Coordinates of C-alpha atoms and ligand atoms in Angstrom, one line a residue:
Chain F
X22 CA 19.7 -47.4 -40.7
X23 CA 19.9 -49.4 -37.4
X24 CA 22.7 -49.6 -35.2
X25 CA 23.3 -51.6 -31.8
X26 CA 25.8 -51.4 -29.9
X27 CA 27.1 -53.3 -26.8
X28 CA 23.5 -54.3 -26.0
X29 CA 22.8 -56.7 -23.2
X30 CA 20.0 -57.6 -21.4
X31 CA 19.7 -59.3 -17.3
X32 CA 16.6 -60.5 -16.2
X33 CA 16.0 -60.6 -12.5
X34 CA 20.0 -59.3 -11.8
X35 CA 20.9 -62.8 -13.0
X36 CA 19.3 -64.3 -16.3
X37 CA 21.8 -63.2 -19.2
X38 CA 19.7 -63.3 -22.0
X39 CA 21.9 -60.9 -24.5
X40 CA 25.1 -60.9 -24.4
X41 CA 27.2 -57.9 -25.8
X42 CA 25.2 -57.4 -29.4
X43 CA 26.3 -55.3 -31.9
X44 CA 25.1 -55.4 -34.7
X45 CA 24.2 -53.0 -38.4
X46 CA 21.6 -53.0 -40.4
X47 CA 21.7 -51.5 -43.7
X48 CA 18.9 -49.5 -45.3
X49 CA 17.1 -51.5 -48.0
X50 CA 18.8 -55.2 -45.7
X51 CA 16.1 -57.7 -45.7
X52 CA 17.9 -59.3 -42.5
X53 CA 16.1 -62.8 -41.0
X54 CA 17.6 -64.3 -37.5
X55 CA 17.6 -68.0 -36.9
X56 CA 18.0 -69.8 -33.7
X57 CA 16.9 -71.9 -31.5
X58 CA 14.2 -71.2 -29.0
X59 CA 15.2 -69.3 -26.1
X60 CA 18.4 -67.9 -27.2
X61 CA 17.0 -64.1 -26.9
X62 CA 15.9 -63.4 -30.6
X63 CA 12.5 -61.8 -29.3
X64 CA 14.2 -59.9 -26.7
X65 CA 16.2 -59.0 -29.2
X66 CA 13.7 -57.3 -31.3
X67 CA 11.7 -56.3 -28.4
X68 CA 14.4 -54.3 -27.0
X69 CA 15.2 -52.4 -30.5
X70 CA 11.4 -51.4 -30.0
X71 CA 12.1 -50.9 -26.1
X72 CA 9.4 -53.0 -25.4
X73 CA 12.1 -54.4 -23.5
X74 CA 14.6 -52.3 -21.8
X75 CA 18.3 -52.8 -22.0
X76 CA 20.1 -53.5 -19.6
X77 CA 23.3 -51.7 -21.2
X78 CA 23.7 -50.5 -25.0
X79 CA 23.0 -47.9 -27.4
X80 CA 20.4 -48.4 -30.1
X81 CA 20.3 -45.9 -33.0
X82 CA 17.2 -46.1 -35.4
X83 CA 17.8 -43.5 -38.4
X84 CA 18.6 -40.3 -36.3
X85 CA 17.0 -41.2 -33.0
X86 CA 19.9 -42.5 -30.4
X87 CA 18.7 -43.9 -27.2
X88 CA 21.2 -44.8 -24.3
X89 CA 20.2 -48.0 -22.1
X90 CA 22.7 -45.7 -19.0
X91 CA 20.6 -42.8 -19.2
X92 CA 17.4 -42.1 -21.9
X93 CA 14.0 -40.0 -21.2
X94 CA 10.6 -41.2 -21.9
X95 CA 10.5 -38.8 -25.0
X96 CA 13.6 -40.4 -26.3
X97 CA 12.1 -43.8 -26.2
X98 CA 8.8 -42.3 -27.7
X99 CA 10.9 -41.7 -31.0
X100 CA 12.9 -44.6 -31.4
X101 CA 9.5 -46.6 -31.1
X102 CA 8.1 -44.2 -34.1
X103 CA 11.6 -45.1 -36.1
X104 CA 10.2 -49.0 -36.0
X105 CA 7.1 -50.7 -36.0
X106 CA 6.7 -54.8 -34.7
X107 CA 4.4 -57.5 -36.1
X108 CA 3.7 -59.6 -33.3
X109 CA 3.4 -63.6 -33.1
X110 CA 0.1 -63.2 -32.0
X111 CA -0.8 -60.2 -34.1
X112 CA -1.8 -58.4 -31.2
X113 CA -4.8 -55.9 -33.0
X114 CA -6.3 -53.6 -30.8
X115 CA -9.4 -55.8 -30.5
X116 CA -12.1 -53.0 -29.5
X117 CA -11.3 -51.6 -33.4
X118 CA -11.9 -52.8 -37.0
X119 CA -9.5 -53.3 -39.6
X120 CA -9.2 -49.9 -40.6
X121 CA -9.3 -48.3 -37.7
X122 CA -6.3 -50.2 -36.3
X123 CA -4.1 -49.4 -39.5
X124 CA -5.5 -45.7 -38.7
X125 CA -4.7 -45.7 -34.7
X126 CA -1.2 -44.2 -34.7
X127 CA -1.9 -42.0 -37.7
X128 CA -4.0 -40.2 -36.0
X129 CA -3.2 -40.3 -32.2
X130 CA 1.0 -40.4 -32.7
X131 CA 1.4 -38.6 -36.1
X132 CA -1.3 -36.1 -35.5
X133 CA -3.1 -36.8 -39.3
X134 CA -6.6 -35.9 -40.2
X135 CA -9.0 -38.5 -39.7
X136 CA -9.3 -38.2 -44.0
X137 CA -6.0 -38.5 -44.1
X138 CA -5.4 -41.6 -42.2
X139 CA -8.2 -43.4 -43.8
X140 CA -6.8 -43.1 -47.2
X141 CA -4.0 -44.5 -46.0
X142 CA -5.3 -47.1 -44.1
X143 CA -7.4 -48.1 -47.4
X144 CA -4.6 -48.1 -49.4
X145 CA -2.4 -49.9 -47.0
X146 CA -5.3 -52.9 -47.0
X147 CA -6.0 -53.1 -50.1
X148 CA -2.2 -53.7 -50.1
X149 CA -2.3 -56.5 -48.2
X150 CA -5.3 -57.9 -49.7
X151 CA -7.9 -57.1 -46.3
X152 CA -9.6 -54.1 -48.2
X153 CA -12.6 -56.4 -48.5
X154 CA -12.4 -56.9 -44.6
X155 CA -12.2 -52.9 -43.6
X156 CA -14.8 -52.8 -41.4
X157 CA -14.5 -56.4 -39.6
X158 CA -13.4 -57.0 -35.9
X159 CA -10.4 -58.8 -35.4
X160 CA -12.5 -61.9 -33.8
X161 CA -14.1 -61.7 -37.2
X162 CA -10.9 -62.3 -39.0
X163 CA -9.0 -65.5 -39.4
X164 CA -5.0 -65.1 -38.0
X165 CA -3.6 -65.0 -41.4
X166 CA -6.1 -62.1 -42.2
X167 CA -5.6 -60.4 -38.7
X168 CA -1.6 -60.7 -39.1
X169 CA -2.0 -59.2 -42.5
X170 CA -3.9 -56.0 -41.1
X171 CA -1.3 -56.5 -38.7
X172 CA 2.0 -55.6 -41.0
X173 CA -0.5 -52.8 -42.4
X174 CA -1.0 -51.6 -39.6
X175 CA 3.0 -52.0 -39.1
X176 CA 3.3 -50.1 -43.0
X177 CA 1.0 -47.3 -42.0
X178 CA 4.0 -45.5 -39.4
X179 CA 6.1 -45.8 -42.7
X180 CA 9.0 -47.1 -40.3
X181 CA 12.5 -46.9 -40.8
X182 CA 12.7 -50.9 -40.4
X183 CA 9.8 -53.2 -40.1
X184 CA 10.3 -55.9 -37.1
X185 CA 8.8 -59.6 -37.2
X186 CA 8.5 -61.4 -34.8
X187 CA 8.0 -64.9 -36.4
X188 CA 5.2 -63.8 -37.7
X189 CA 3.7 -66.9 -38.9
X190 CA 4.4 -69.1 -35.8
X191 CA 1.0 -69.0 -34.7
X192 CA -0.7 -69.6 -37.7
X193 CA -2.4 -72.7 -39.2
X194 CA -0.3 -74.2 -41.8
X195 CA -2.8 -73.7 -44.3
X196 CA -2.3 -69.9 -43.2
X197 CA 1.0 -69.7 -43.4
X198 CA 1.4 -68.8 -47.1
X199 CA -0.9 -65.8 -47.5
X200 CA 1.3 -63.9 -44.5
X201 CA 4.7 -65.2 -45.9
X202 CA 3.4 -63.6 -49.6
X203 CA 2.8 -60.2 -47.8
X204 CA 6.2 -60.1 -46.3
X205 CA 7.7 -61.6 -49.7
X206 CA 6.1 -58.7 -51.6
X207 CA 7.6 -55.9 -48.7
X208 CA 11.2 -57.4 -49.3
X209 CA 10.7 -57.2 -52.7
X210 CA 10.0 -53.1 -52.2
X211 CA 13.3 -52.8 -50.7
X212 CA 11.7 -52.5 -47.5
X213 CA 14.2 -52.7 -44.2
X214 CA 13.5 -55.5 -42.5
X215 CA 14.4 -57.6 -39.5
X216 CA 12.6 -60.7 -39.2
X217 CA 13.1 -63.8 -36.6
X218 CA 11.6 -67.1 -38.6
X219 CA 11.7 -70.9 -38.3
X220 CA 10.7 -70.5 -41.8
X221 CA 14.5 -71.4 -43.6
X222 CA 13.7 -71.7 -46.7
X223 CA 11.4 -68.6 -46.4
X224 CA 14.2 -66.5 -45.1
X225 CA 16.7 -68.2 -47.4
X226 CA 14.7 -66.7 -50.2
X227 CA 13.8 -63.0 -48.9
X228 CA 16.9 -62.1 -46.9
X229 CA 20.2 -60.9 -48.4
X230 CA 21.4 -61.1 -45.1
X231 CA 21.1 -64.3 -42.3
X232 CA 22.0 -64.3 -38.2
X233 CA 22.1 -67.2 -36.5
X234 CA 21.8 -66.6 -33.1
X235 CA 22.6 -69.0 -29.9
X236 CA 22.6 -68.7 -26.2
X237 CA 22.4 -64.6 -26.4
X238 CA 25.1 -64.1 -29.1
X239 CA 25.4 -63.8 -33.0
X240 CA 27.0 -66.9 -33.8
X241 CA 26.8 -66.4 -37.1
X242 CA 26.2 -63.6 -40.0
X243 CA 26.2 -63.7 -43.5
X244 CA 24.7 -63.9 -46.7
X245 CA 21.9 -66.5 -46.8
X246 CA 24.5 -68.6 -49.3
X247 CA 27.1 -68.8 -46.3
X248 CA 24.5 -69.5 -43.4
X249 CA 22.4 -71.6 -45.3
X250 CA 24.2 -73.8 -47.9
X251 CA 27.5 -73.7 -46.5
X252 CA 27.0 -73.7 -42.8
X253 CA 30.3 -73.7 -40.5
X254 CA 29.5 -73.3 -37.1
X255 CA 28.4 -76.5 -35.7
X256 CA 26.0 -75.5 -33.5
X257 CA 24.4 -73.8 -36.9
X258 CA 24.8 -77.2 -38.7
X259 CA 23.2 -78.9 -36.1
X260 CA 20.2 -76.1 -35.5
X261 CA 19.6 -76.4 -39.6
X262 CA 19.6 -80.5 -39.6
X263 CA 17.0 -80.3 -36.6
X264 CA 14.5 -77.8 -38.0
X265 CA 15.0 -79.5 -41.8
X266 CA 13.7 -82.6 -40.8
Chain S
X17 CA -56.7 -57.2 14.2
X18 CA -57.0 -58.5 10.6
X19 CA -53.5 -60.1 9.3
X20 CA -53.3 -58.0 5.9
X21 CA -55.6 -55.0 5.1
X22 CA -55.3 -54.4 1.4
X23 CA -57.0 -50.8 2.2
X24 CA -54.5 -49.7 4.2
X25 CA -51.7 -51.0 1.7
X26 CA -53.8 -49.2 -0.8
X27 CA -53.3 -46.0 0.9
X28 CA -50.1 -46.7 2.5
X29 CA -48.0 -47.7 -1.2
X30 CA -48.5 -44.3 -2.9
X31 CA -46.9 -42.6 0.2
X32 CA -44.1 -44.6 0.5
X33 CA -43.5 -44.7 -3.1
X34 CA -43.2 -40.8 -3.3
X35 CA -40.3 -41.5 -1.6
X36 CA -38.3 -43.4 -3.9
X37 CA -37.3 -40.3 -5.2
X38 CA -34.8 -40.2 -2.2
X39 CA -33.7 -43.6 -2.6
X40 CA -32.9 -43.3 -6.3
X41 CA -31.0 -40.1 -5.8
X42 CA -29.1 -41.1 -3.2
X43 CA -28.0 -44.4 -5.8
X44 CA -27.2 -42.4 -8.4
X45 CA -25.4 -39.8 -6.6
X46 CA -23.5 -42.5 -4.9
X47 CA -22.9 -44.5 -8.6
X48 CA -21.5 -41.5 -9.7
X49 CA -19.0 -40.6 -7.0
X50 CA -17.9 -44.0 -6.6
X51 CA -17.6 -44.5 -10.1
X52 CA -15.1 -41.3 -10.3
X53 CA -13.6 -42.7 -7.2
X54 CA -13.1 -46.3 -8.0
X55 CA -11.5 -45.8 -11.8
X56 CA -8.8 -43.4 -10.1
X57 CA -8.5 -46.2 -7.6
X58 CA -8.5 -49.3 -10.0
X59 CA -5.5 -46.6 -12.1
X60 CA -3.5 -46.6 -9.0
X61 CA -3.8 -50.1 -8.3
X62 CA -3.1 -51.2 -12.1
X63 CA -0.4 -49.2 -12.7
X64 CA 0.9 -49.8 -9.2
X65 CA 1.6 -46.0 -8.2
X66 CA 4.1 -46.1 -5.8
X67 CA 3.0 -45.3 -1.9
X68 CA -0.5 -44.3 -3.0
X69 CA -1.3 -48.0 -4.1
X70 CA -0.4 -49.3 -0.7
X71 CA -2.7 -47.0 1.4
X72 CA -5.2 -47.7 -1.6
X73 CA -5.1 -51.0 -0.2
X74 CA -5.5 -50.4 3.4
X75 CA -8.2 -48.3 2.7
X76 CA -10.2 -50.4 0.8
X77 CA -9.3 -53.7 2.9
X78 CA -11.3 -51.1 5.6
X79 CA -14.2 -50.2 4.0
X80 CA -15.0 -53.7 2.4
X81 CA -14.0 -55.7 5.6
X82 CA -16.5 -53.6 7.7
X83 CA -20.5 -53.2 7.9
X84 CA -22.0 -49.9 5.5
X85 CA -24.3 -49.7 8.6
X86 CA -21.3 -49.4 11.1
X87 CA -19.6 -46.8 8.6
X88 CA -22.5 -44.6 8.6
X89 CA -23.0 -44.6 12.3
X90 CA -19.2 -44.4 12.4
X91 CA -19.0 -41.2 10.3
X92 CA -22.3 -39.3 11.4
X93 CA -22.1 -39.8 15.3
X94 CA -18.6 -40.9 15.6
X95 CA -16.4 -38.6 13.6
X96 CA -18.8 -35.7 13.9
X97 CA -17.1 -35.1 17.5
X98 CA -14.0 -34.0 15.6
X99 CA -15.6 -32.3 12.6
X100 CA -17.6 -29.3 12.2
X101 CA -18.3 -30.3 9.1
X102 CA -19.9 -33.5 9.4
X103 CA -21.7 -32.2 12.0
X104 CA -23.6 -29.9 10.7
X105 CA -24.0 -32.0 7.6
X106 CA -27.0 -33.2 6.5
X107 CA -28.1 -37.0 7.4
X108 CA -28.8 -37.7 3.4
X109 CA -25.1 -36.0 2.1
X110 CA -23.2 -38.1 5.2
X111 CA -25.1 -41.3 3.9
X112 CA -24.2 -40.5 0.0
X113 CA -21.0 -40.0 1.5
X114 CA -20.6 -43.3 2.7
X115 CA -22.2 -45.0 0.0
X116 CA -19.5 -43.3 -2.2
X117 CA -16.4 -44.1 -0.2
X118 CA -17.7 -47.8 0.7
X119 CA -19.0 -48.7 -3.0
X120 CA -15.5 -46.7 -4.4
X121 CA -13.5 -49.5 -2.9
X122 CA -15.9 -52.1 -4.8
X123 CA -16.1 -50.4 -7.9
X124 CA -12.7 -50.1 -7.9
X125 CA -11.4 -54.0 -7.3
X126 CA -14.2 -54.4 -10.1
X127 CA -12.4 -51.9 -12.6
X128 CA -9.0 -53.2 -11.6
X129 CA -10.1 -56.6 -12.3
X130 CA -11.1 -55.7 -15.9
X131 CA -8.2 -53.5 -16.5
X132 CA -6.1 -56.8 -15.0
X133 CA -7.7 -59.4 -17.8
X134 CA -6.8 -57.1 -20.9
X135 CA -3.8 -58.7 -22.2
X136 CA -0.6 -57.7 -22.2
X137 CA -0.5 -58.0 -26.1
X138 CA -2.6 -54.9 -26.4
X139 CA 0.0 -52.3 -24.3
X140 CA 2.7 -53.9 -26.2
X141 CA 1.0 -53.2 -29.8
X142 CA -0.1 -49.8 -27.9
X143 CA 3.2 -49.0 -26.8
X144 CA 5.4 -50.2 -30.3
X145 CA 3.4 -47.6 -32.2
X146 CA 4.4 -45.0 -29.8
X147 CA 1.6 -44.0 -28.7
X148 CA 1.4 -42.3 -25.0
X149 CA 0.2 -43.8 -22.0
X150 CA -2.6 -41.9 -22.0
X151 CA -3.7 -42.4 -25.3
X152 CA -3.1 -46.2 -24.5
X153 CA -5.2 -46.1 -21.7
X154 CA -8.1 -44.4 -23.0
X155 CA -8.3 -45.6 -26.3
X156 CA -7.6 -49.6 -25.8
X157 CA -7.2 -50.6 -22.6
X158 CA -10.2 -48.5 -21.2
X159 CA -12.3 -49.0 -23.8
X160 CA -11.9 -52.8 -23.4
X161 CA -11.5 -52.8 -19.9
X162 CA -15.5 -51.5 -20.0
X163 CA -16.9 -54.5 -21.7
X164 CA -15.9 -56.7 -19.1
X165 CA -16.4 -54.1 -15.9
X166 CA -20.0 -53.9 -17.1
X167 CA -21.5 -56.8 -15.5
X168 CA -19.4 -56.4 -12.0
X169 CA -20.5 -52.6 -11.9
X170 CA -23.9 -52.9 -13.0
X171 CA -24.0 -55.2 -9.5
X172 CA -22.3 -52.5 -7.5
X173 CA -25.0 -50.2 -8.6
X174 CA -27.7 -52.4 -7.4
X175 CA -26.1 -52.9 -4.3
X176 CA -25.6 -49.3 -3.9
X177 CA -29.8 -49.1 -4.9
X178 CA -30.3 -51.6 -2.0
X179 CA -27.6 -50.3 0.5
X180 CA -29.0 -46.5 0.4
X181 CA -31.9 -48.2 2.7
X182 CA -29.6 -47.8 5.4
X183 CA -30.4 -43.9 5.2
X184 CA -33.2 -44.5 8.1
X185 CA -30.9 -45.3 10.5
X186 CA -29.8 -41.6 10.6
X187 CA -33.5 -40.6 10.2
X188 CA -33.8 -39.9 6.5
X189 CA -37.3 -39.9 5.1
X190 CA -36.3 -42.2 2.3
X191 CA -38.6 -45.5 1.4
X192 CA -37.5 -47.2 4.3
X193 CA -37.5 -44.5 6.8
X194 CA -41.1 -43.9 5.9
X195 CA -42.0 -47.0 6.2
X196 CA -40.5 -47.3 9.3
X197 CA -42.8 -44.1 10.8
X198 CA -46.1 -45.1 8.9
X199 CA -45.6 -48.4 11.1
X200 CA -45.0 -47.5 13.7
X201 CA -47.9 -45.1 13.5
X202 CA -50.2 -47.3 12.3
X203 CA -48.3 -50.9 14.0
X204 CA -49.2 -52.2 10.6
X205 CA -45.4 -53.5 9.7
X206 CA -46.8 -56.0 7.8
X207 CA -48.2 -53.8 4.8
X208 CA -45.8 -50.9 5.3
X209 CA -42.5 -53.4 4.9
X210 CA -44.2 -55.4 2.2
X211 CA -44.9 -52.1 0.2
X212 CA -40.8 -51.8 0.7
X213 CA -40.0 -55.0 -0.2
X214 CA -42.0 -54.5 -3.5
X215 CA -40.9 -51.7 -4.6
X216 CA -36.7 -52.5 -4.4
X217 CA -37.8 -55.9 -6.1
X218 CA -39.6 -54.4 -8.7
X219 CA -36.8 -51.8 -9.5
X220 CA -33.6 -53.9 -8.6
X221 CA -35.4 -56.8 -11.4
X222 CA -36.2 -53.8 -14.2
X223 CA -31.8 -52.8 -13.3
X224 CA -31.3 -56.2 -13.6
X225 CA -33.2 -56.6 -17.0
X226 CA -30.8 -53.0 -18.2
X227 CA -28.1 -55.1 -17.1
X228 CA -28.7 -57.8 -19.3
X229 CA -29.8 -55.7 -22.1
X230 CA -26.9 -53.9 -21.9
X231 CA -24.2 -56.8 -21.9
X232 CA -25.8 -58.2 -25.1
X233 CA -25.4 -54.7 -26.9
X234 CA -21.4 -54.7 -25.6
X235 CA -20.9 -58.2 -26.4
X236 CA -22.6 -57.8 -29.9
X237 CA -20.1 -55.3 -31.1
X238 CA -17.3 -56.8 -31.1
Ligands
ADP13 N1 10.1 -61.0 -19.1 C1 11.0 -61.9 -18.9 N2 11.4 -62.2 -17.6 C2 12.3 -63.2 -17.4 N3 12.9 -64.0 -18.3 C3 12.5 -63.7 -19.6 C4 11.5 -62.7 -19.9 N4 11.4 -62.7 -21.3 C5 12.2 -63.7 -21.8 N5 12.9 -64.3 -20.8 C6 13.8 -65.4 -20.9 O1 14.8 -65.0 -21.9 C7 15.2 -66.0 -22.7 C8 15.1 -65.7 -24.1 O2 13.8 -65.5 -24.5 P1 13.3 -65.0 -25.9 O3 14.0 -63.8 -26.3 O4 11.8 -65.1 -26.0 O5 13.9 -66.2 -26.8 P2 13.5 -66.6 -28.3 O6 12.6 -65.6 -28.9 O7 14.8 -66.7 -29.0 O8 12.8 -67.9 -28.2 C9 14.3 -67.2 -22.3 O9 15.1 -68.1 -21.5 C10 13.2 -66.6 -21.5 O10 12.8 -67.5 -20.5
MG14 MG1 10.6 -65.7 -29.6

């Protein structure tokens, strides 16, 4: 389903922030990276989405292929349709209600009928437990309510793989739940999923698959038994004793 | 002499206000134009259009760093020596010109400067969805890019209603130019300048009140 190969990423001709990635994702993977802070995870995902460009690699999303050496605007246009991000800071178009920001790409990237997308977009909050906030601004909305219209907004491109970027890190703690619930019931869907947390037990308990990553590498991948219980790498032991306590 | 003759302000105000229909087309002609001309200025400048951005700059470093006053003269004497054109234009189309191009570079810092204080969070969520730049432009970053250009260009426009006085100096019969002959006709300054000064107060405070009214209805919505 996704497939990245070689990636790497330079900032300013000298900040290495990826290093050589490759990495698989299966259809159906429910896959949550770990790490500390700084160690590339949102470039990362950003760069899947090419919100970020590569600075070498090839990412393939389902059948779209884009080349870091040589791509076209259109290219990137339809890897970005293969995907679809929930940000840290939810990021809903502000100037729109609830509904109308699940409806946005329906109707200006996948050409639907205004009908069309508001069915979805109804069916997509009710989903997510917002129908009841359809018609409120996002400054109206609480962050766990506008990150929920945010991952329905996410659902309504019906991506290939759904990417989080930790999507709960800006949340009150009371907050917290509600969103975690919402991405608990999408795993549980066999939706694909790539999701960067500093929830552990969270992502020990959704993800049938766990990467640790550290200073722009994988440093570790497995199941969330291996990462998780019976840690190896030190620097992963270390990472999981610090965020524990 | 007598210092203030309310009959002659009586007789002088309705003449000079049947001109206000010159001021107040030369403003919104000039709105309009620069408000065309500063959004494709405040696009070039925001999405940093290579070689175009930088003469952008030049440009409107020039027309904000010198007098309207000087421009007009600069344009309708000056330039007329090498242009047919503006030499045979007529004295109320050079000064809407110049009220366009100087106000354009205004308008446009003002437009950049809201298009600047969206946040980046809104492209990226724009851009992740797929959508084009165009469609991310005009349906998010435009729409909110408005709301907080409001106040800023409602001032241009009121500056543009108080700068299109400057028509007189190439002899246009607008509220100040008339003013200007009836006193000197009459060398009654006092009630002809007072009827001027009156009338741009009165309209600039009922713009000012739109203004206001205006921001609460943008701010309410959202
Ligand atoms: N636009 C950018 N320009 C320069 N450096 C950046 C940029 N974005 C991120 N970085 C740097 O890349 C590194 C990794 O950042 P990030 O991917 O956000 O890490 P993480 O999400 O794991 O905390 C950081 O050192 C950060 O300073
Ligand atoms: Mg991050």
């Amino acid at each position: 389903m996704v497939e990245v190969k070689n990636l790497s990423k330079t900032f300013d001709g000298h900040t290495e922030v990826l290093k050589n990635i490759d990495l698989n994702v299966k259809k159906n993977d429910v896959v949550a990276i770990l790490g500390p802070s700084g160690t590339g995870k949102s470039t990362l995902l950003r760069c899947l989405n090419y919100l970020c460009e590569p600075t070498t690699g090839t990412i393939r999303i389902g059948d779209v292929t884009v080349d870091a050496a040589h791509h076209t605007k259109q290219e990137v246009r339809n890897l970005r349709r293969k995907s679809a991000m929930v940000f840290q800071g939810y990021n809903l178009f502000k100037n729109k209600t609830a509904k109308e920001n699940v409806m946005e790409a329906l109707v200006t990237v996948q050409k639907k009928s205004k009908a069309e997308a508001e069915e979805t977009a109804i069916r997509l909050l009710d989903k997510v437990g917002m129908l009841d906030r359809k018609d409120f601004y996002p400054s109206k909305m609480s962050g766990g309510q506008q990150q929920r219209v945010g991952i329905a907004r996410a659902l309504a491109v019906n991506p290939d793989v759904l990417l989080f970027d930790e999507p709960t890190s800006a949340l009150d703690p009371e907050l917290v739940g509600e969103v975690l619930n919402t991405i608990r019931q999408l795993a549980e869907e066999d939706s694909t999923m790539i999701l960067v947390t500093h929830e552990i037990r969270f992502a020990r308990h959704v993800a049938n698959r766990i990467i640790f990553m550290d200073g722009g590498v994988i440093a570790a991948d497995g199941s969330p038994e291996e990462i998780i219980d019976n840690p190896e790498n030190p620097r992963l032991r270390q990472f999981l004793n610090f965020v524990s306590k | 002499m007598t210092l203030f003759t309310w009959e002659y302000f009586a007789e002088v105000f309705p003449l000079i206000l049947s001109k206000l229909d010159v001021t107040l087309t030369l403003t919104v002609i000039a709105s309009f134009f620069s408000l065309v001309i500063g959004v494709i200025f405040a696009l070039i400048g925001y999405y940093k259009i290579k070689g175009l951005n930088l003469i952008l700059k030049v440009w409107s470093s020039f027309m904000r760093g010198t007098p309207a006053a000087t421009q007009v003269f600069f344009f309708y004497y000056g330039l007329a020596n090498f242009s047919s054109i503006i030499l045979n234009m007529s004295p109320t189309v050079a000064v809407a010109v110049i009220m366009s191009l100087n106000m354009s570079a205004f308008v446009g810092e003002s437009i950049r400067g809201a298009l600047m204080s969206v946040d980046n969070g809104q492209r990226e969520a724009a851009m992740s969805l797929g959508m084009s730049g165009f469609q991310m432009t005009t349906r998010v970053i435009l729409p909110q890019a408005v709301r907080v250009a409001l106040p800023p260009l409602f001032n241009d426009i009121i500056n543009l209603f108080k700068m299109s006085s400057l028509a007189f100096l190439v002899g246009v019969r607008d509220v100040m130019g008339i003013a200007k002959i009836e006193g000197a006709n009459s060398f009654k300054f006092f009630e002809c300048y007072a009827c001027v000064m009156l009338i741009y107060w009165v309209i600039t405070m009922c713009l000012t009140y739109v203004q206001k009214h205006l921001e609460k209805r943008f701010n309410a919505i959202y």
